[in-house]
PDB file of C-alpha atoms and ligand atoms in Angstrom:
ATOM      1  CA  UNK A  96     -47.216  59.898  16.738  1.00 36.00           C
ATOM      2  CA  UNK A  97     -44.859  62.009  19.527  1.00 42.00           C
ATOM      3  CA  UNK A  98     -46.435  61.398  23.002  1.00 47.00           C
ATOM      4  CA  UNK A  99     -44.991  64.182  24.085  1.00 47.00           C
ATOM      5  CA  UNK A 100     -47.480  67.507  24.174  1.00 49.00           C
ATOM      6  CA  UNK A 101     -46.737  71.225  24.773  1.00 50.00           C
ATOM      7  CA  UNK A 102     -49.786  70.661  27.480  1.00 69.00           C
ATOM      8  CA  UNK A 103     -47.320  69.484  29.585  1.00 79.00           C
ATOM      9  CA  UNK A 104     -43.931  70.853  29.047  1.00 88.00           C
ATOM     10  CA  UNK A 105     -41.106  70.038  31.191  1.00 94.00           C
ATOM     11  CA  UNK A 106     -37.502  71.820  31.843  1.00 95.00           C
ATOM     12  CA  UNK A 107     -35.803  68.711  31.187  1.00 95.00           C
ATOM     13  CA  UNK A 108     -36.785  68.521  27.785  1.00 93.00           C
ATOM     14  CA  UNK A 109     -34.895  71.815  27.302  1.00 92.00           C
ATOM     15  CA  UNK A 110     -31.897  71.570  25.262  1.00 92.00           C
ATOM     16  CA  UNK A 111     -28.924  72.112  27.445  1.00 93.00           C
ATOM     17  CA  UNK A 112     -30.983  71.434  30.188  1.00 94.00           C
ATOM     18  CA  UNK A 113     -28.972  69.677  33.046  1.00 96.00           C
ATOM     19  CA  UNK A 114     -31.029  66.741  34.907  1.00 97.00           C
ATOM     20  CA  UNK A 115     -28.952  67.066  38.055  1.00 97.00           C
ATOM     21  CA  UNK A 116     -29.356  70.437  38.536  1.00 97.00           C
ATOM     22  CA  UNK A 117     -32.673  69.838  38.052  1.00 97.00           C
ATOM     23  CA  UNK A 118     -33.076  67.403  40.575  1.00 98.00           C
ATOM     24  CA  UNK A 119     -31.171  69.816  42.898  1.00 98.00           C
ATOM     25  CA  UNK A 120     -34.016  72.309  42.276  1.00 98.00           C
ATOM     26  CA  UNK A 121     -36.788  69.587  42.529  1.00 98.00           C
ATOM     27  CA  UNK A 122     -35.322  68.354  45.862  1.00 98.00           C
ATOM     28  CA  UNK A 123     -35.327  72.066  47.490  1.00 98.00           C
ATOM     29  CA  UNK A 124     -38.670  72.047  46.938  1.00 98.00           C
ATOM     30  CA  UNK A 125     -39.799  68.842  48.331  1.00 98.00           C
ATOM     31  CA  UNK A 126     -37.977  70.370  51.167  1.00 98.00           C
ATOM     32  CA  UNK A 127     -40.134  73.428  51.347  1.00 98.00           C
ATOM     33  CA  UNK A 128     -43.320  71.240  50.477  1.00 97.00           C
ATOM     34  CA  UNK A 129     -43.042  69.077  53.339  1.00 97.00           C
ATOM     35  CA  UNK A 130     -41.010  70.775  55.409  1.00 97.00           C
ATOM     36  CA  UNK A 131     -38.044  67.969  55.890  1.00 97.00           C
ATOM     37  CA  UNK A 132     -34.781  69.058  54.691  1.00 97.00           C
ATOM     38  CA  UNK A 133     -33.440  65.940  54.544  1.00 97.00           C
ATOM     39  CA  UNK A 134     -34.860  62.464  53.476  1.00 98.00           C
ATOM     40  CA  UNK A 135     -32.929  59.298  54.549  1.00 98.00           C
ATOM     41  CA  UNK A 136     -34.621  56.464  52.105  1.00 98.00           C
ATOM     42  CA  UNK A 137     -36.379  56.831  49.658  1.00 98.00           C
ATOM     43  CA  UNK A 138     -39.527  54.578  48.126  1.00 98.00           C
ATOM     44  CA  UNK A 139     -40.906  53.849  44.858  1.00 97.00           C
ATOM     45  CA  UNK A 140     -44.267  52.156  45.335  1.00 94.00           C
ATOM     46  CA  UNK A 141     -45.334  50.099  41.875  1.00 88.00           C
ATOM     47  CA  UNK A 142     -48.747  48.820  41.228  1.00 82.00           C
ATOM     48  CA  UNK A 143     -49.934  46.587  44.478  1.00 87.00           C
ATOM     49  CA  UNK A 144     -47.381  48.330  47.016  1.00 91.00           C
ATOM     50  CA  UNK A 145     -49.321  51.234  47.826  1.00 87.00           C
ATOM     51  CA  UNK A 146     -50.658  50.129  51.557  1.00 90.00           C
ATOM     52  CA  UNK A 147     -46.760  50.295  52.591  1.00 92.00           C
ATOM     53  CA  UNK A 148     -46.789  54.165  52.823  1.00 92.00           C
ATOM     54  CA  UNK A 149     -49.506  53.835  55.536  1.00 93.00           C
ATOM     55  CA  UNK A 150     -47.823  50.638  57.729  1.00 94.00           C
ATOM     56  CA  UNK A 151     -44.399  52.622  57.665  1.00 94.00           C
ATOM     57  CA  UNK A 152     -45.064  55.788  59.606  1.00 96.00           C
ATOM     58  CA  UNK A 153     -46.707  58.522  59.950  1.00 97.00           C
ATOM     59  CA  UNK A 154     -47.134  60.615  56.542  1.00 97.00           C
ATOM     60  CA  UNK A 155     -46.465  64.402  57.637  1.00 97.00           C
ATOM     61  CA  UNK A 156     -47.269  65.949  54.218  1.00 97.00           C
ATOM     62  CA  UNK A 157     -48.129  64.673  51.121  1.00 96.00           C
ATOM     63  CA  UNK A 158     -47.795  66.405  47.826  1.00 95.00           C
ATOM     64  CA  UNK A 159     -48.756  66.282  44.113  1.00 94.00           C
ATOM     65  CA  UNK A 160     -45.721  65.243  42.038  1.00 95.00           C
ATOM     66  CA  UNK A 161     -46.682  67.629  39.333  1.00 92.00           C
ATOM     67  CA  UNK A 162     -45.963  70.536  41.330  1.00 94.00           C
ATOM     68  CA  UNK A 163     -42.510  69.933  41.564  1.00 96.00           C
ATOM     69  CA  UNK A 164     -40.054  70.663  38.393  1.00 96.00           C
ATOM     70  CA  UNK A 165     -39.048  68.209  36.164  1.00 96.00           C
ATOM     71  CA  UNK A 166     -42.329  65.479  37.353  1.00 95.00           C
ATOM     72  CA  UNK A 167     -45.029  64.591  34.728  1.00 89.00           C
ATOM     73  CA  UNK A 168     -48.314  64.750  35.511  1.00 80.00           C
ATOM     74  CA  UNK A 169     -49.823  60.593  36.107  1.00 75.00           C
ATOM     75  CA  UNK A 170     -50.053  58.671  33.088  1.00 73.00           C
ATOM     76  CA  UNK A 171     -52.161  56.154  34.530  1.00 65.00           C
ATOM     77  CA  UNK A 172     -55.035  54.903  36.588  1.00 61.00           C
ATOM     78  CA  UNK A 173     -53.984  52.908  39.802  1.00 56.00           C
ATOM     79  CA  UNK A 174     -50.650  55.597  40.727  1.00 61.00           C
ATOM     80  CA  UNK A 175     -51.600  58.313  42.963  1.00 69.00           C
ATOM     81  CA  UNK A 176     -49.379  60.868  41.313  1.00 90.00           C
ATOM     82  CA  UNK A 177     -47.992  61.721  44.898  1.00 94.00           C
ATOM     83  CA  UNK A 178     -44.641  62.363  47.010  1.00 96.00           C
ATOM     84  CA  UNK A 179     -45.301  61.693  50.474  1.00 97.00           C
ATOM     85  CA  UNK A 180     -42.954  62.273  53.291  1.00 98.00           C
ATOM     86  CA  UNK A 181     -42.958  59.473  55.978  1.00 97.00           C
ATOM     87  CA  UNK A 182     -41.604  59.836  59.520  1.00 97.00           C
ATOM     88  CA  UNK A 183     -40.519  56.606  60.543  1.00 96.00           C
ATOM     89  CA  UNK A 184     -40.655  54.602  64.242  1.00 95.00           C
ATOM     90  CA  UNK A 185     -36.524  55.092  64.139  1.00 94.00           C
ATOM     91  CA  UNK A 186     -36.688  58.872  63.926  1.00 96.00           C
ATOM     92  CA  UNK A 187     -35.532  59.060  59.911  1.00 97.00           C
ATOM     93  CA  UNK A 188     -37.211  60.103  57.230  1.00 98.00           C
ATOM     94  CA  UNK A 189     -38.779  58.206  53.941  1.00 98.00           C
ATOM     95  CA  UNK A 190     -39.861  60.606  50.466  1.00 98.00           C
ATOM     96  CA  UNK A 191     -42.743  57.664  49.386  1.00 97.00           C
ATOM     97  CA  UNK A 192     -42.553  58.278  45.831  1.00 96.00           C
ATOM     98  CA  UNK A 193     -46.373  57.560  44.286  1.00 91.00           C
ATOM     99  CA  UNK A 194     -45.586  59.050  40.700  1.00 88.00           C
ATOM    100  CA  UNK A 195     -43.535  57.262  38.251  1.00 91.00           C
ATOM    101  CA  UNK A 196     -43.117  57.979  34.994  1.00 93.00           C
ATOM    102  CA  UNK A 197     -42.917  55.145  32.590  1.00 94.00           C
ATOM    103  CA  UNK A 198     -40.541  54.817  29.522  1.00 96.00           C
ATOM    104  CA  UNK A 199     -43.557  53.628  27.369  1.00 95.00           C
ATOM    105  CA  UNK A 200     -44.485  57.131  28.453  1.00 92.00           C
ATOM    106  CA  UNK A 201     -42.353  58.530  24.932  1.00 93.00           C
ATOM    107  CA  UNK A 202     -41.363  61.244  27.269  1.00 93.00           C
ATOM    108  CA  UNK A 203     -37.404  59.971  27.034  1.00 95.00           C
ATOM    109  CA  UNK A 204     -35.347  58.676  29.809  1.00 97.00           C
ATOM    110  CA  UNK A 205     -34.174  61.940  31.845  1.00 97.00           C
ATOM    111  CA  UNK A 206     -37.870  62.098  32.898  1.00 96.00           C
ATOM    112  CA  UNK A 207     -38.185  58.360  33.802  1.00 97.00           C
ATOM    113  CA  UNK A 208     -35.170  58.569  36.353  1.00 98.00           C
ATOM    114  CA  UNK A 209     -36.035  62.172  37.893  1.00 98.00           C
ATOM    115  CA  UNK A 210     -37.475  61.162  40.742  1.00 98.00           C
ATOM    116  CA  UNK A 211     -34.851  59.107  41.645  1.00 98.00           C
ATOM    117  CA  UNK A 212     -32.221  61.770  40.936  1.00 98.00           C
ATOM    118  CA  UNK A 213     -34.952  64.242  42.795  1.00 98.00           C
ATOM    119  CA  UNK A 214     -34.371  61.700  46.237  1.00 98.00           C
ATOM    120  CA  UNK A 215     -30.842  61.014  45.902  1.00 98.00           C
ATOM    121  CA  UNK A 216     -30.751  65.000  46.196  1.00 98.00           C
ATOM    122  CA  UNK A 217     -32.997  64.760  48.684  1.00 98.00           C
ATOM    123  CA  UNK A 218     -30.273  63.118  50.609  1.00 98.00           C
ATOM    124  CA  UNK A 219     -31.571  59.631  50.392  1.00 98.00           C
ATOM    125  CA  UNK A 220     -28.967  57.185  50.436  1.00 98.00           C
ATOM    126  CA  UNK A 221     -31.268  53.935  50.488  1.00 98.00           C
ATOM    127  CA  UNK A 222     -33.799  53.632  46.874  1.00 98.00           C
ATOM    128  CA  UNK A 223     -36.181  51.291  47.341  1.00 98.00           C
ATOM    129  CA  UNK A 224     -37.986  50.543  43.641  1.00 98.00           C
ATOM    130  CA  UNK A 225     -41.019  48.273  43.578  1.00 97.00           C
ATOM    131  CA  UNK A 226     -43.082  47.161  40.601  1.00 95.00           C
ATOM    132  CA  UNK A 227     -46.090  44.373  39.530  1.00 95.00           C
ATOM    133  CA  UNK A 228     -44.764  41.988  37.121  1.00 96.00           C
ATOM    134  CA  UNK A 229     -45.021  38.545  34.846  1.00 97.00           C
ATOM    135  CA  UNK A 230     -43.839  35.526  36.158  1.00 98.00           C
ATOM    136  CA  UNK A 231     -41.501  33.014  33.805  1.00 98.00           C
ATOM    137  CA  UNK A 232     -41.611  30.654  37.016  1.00 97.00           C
ATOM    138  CA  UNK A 233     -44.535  28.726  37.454  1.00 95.00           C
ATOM    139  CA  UNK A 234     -43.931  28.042  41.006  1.00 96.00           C
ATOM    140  CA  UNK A 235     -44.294  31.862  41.688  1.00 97.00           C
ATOM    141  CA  UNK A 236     -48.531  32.389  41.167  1.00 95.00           C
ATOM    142  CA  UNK A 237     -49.917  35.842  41.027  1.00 94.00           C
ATOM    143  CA  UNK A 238     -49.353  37.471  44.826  1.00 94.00           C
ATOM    144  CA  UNK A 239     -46.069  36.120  45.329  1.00 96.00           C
ATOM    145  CA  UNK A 240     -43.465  38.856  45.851  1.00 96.00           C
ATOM    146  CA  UNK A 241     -39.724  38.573  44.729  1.00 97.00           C
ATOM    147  CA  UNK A 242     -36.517  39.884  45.701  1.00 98.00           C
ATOM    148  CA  UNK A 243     -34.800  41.491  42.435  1.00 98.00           C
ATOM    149  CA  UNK A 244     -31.361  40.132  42.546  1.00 98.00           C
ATOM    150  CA  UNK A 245     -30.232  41.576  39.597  1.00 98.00           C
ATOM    151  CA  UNK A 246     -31.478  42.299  36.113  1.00 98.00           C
ATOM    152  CA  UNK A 247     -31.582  42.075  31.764  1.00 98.00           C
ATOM    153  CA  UNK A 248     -32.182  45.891  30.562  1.00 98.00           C
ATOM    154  CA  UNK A 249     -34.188  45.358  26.844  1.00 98.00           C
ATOM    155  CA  UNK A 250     -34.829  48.894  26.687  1.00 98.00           C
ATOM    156  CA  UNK A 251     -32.086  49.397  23.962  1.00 96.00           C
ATOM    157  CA  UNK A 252     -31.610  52.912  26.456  1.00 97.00           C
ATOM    158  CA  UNK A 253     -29.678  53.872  29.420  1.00 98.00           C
ATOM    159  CA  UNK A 254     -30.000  57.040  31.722  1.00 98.00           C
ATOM    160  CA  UNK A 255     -26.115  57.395  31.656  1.00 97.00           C
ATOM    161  CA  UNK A 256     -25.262  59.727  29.494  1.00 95.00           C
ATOM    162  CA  UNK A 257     -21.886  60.451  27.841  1.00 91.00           C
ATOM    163  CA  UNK A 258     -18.990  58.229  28.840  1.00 91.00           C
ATOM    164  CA  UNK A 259     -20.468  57.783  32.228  1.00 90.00           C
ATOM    165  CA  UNK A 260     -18.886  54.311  33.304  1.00 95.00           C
ATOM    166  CA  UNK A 261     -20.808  52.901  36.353  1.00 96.00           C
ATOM    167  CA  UNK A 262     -20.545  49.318  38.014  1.00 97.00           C
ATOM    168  CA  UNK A 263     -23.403  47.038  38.003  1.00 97.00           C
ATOM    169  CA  UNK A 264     -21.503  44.012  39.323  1.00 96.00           C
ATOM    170  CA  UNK A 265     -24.204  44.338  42.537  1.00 95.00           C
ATOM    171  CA  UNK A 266     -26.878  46.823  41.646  1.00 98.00           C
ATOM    172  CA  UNK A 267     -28.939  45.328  43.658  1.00 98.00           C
ATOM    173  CA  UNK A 268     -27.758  45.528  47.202  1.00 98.00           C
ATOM    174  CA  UNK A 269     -27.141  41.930  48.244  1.00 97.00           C
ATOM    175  CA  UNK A 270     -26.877  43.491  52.346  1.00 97.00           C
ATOM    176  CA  UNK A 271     -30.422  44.664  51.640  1.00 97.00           C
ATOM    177  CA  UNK A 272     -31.651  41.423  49.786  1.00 97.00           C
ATOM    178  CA  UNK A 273     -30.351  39.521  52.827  1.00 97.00           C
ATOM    179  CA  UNK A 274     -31.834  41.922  55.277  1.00 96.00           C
ATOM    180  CA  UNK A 275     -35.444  41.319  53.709  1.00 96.00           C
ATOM    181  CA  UNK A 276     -34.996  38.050  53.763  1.00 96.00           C
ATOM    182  CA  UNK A 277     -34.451  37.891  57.581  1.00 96.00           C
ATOM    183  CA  UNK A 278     -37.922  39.613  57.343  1.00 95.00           C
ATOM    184  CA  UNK A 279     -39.910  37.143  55.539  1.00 96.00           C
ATOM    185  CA  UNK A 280     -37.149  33.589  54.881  1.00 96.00           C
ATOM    186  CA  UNK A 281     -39.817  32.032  52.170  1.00 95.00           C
ATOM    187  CA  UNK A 282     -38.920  35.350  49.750  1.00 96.00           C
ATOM    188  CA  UNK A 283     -37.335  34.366  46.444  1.00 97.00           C
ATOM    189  CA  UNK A 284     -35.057  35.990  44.302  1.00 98.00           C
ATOM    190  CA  UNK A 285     -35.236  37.056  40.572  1.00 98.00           C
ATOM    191  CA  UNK A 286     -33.861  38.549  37.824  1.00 98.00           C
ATOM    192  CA  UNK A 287     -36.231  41.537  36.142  1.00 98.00           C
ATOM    193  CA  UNK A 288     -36.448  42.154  32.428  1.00 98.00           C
ATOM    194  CA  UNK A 289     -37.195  45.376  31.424  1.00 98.00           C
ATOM    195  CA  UNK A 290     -39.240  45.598  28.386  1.00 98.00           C
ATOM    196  CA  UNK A 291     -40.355  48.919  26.767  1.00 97.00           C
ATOM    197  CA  UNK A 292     -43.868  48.328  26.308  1.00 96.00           C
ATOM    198  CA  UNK A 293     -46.628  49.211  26.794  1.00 96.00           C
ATOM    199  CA  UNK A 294     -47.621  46.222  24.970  1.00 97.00           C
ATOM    200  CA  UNK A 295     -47.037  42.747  27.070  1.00 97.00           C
ATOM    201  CA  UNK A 296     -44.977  41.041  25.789  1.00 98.00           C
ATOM    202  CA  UNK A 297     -45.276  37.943  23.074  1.00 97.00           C
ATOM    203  CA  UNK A 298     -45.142  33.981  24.418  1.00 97.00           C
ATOM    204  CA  UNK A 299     -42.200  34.110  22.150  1.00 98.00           C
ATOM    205  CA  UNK A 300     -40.277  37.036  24.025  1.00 98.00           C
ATOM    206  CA  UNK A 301     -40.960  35.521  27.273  1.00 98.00           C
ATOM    207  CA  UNK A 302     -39.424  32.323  26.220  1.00 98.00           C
ATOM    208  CA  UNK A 303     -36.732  34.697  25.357  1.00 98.00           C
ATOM    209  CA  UNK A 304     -36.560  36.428  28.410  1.00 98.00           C
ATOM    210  CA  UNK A 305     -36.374  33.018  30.272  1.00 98.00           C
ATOM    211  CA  UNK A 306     -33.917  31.677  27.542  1.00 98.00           C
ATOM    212  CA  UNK A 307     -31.405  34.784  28.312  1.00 98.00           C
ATOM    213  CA  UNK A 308     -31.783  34.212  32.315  1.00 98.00           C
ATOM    214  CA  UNK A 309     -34.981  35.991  32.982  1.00 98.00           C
ATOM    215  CA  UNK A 310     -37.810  35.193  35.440  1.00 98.00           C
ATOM    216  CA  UNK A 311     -39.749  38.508  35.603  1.00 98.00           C
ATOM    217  CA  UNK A 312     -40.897  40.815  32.869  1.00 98.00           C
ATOM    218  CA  UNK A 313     -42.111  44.077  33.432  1.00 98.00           C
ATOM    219  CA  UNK A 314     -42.206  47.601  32.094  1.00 97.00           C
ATOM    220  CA  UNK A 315     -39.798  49.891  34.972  1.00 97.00           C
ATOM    221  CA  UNK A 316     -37.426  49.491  37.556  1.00 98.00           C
ATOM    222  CA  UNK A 317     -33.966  48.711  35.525  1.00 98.00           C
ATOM    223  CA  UNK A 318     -33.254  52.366  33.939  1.00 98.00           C
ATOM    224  CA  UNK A 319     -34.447  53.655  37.921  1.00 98.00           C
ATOM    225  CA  UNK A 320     -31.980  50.930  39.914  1.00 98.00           C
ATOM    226  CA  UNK A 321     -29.137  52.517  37.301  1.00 98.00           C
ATOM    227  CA  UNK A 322     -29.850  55.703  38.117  1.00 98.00           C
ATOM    228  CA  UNK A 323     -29.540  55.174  41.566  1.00 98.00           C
ATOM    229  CA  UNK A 324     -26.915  53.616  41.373  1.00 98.00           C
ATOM    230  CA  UNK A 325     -24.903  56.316  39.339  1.00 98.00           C
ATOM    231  CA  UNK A 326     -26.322  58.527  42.416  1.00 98.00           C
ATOM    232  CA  UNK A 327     -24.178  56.774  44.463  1.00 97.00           C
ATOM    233  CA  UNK A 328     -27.360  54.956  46.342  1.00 98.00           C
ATOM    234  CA  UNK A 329     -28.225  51.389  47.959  1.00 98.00           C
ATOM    235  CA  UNK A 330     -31.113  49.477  45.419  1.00 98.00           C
ATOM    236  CA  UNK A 331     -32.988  47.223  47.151  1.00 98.00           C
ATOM    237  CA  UNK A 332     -35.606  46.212  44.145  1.00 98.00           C
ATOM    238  CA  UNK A 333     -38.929  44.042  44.825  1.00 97.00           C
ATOM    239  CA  UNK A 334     -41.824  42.653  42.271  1.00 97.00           C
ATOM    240  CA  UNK A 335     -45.282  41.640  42.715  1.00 96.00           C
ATOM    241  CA  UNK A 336     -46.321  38.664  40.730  1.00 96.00           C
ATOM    242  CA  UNK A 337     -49.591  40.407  39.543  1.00 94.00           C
ATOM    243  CA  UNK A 338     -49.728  37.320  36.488  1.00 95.00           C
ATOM    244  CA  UNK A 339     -47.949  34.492  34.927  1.00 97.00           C
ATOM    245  CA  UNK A 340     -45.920  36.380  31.723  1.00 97.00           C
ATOM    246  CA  UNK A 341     -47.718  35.922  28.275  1.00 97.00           C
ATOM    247  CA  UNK A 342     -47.788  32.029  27.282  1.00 96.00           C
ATOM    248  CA  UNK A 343     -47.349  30.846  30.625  1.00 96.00           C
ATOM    249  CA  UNK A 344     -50.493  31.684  31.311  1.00 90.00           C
ATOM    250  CA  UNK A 345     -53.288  30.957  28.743  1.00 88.00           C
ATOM    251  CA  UNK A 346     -55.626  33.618  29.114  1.00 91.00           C
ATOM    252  CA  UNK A 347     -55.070  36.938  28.000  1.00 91.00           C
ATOM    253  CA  UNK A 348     -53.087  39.672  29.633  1.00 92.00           C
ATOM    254  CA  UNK A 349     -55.050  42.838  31.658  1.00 90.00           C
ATOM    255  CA  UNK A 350     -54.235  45.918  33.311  1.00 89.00           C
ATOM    256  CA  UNK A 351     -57.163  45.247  34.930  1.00 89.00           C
ATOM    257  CA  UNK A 352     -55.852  41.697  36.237  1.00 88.00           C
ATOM    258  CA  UNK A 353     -52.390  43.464  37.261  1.00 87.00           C
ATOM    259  CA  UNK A 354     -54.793  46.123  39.430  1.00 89.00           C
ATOM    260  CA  UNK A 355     -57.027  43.569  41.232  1.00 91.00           C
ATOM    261  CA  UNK A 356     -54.020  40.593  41.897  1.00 91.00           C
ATOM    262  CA  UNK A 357     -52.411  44.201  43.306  1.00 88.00           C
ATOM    263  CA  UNK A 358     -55.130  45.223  45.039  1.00 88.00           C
ATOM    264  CA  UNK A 359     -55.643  41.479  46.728  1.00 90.00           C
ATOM    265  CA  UNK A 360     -52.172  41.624  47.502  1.00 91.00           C
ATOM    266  CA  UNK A 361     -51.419  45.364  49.139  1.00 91.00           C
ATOM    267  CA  UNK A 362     -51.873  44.290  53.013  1.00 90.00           C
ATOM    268  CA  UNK A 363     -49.619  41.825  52.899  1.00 89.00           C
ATOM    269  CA  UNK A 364     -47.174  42.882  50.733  1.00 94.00           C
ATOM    270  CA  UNK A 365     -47.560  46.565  52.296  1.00 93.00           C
ATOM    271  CA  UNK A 366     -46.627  45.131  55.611  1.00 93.00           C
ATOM    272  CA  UNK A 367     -44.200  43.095  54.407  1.00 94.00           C
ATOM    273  CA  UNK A 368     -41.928  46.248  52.710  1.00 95.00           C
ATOM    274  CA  UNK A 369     -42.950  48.219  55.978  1.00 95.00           C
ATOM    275  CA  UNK A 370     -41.483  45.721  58.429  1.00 95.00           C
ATOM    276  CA  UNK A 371     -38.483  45.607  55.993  1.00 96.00           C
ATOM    277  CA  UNK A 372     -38.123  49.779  56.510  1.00 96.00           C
ATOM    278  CA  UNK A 373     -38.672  49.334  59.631  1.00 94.00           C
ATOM    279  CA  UNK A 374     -35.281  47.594  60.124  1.00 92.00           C
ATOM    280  CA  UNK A 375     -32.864  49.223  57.935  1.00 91.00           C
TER     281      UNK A 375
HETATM  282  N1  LIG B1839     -45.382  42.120  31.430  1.00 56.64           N
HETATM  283  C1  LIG B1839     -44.926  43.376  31.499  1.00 56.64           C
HETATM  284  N2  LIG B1839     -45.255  44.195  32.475  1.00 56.64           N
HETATM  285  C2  LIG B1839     -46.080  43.742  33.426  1.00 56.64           C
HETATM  286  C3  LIG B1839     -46.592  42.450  33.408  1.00 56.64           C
HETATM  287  C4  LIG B1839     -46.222  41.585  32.348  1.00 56.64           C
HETATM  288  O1  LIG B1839     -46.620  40.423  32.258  1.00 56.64           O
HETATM  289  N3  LIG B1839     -47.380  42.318  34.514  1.00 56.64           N
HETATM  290  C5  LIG B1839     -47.323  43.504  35.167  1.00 56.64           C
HETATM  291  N4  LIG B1839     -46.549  44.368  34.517  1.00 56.64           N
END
């Protein structure tokens, strides 16, 4: 069954539709919404990073994603469906980005990357994408947050499209993994498996994942850093261990879990990606 519903139709499912000028459109009206022309970084806060948005700055206006073109409304419980801009202690200016839409969504890739093509329009030149995840590595419990150093795409898709080339060599900026690491030394560094999902994944595609160089598993993040990327921006990419990956651990898997080990989490984590901000 197509996920996708006329009840929320969306300009770039139009054929011929082109996402860049779409993000050009969404981004003039995040300027009129919050009256900033110009964004400097911009955020992506996955499940447990919320609290960051309030350690960073002060939030000047905050807006439902929905309103702007090419978002979809919030698929799920736990993301605020929001774009908040933040004026930071340094003067600049961060678009806090509380709406992401997932490719388990069925909604197709264009609208998975939007909002990151929507910042780099913006002007943002920094992305910062954060996520909860499954640990492969046992030494890193439920809590623990990772630097993304790089990571293994199993989405079979890409949000290139035609024969758009683009170097991955260091997606994920190693300035701004070394930077965060001057924040908080004890922070390790991982590499990120994108599965589609929504299911978890199986003991036995873990002990893929970890066979093929994996240490996190999670559902988002890889199709955004490449986006950003192809926009020309920095990636600085973080998880949240919010559970040992399916096998590792021998209870079952929850959203629920993922919320509360997120919700446990947020103050520290939230201060730690706010003290990071606050030095880039
Ligand atoms: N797998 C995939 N996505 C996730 C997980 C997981 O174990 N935890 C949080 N998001």
């Amino acid at each position: 069954m197509s996920q996708v519903t006329d009840s929320d139709p969306n300009p770039l499912d139009e054929i011929g539709a082109d996402p860049f000028e779409i993000a050009r459109q969404a981004a003039a009206e995040i300027a009129q919404a919050t009256g900033v022309a110009h964004h400097d970084i911009a955020l992506t806060l996955g499940s447990g990073w919320g609290q960051a948005a309030d350690l960073m700055g002060e939030t000047t206006a905050t807006i439902p994603a929905a309103d702007i073109t090419g978002f979809s409304k919030p698929a799920l419980a736990g993301h605020p469906g929001t774009l908040r801009s933040v004026l930071l202690p340094s003067g600049e200016r961060a678009l806090v980005i509380g709406a992401r839409t997932h490719f388990y969504e069925g909604h197709g890739v264009r609208r998975v990357v939007h909002s990151v093509r929507a910042a780099a329009a913006t002007g943002a030149s920094i992305m910062i994408l954060t996520n909860g995840a499954g640990s492969i590595r046992e030494s890193w419990t439920p809590g623990t947050p990772v630097l993304i150093r790089d990571h293994i795409n199993l989405t079979a898709a890409s949000p290139l499209e035609g024969a758009t080339f683009v170097d991955l060599t260091d997606l994920y900026s190693a300035r701004l993994r070394s930077l965060a690491r001057e924040i908080d030394a004890s922070l390790g560094e991982g590499v990120y498996c994108q599965f589609r999902g929504p299911n978890y994944e199986t003991p036995a595609e873990v002990q893929m994942a970890k066979a093929i160089g994996g240490h996190l598993v999670g559902m988002s993040t890889a199709l955004e850093a490449i986006a950003a990327r192809e926009s020309g921006m920095e990636v600085l990419g973080m998880s949240l261990v919010t559970n040992f990956a399916a096998g590792i651990q021998t209870t079952p898997l929850s959203h629920e879990e993922v919320l509360s080990t997120g919700s446990a989490a947020q103050g520290r984590i939230g201060a730690l990606l706010a003290s990071i901000v606050g030095k880039l």
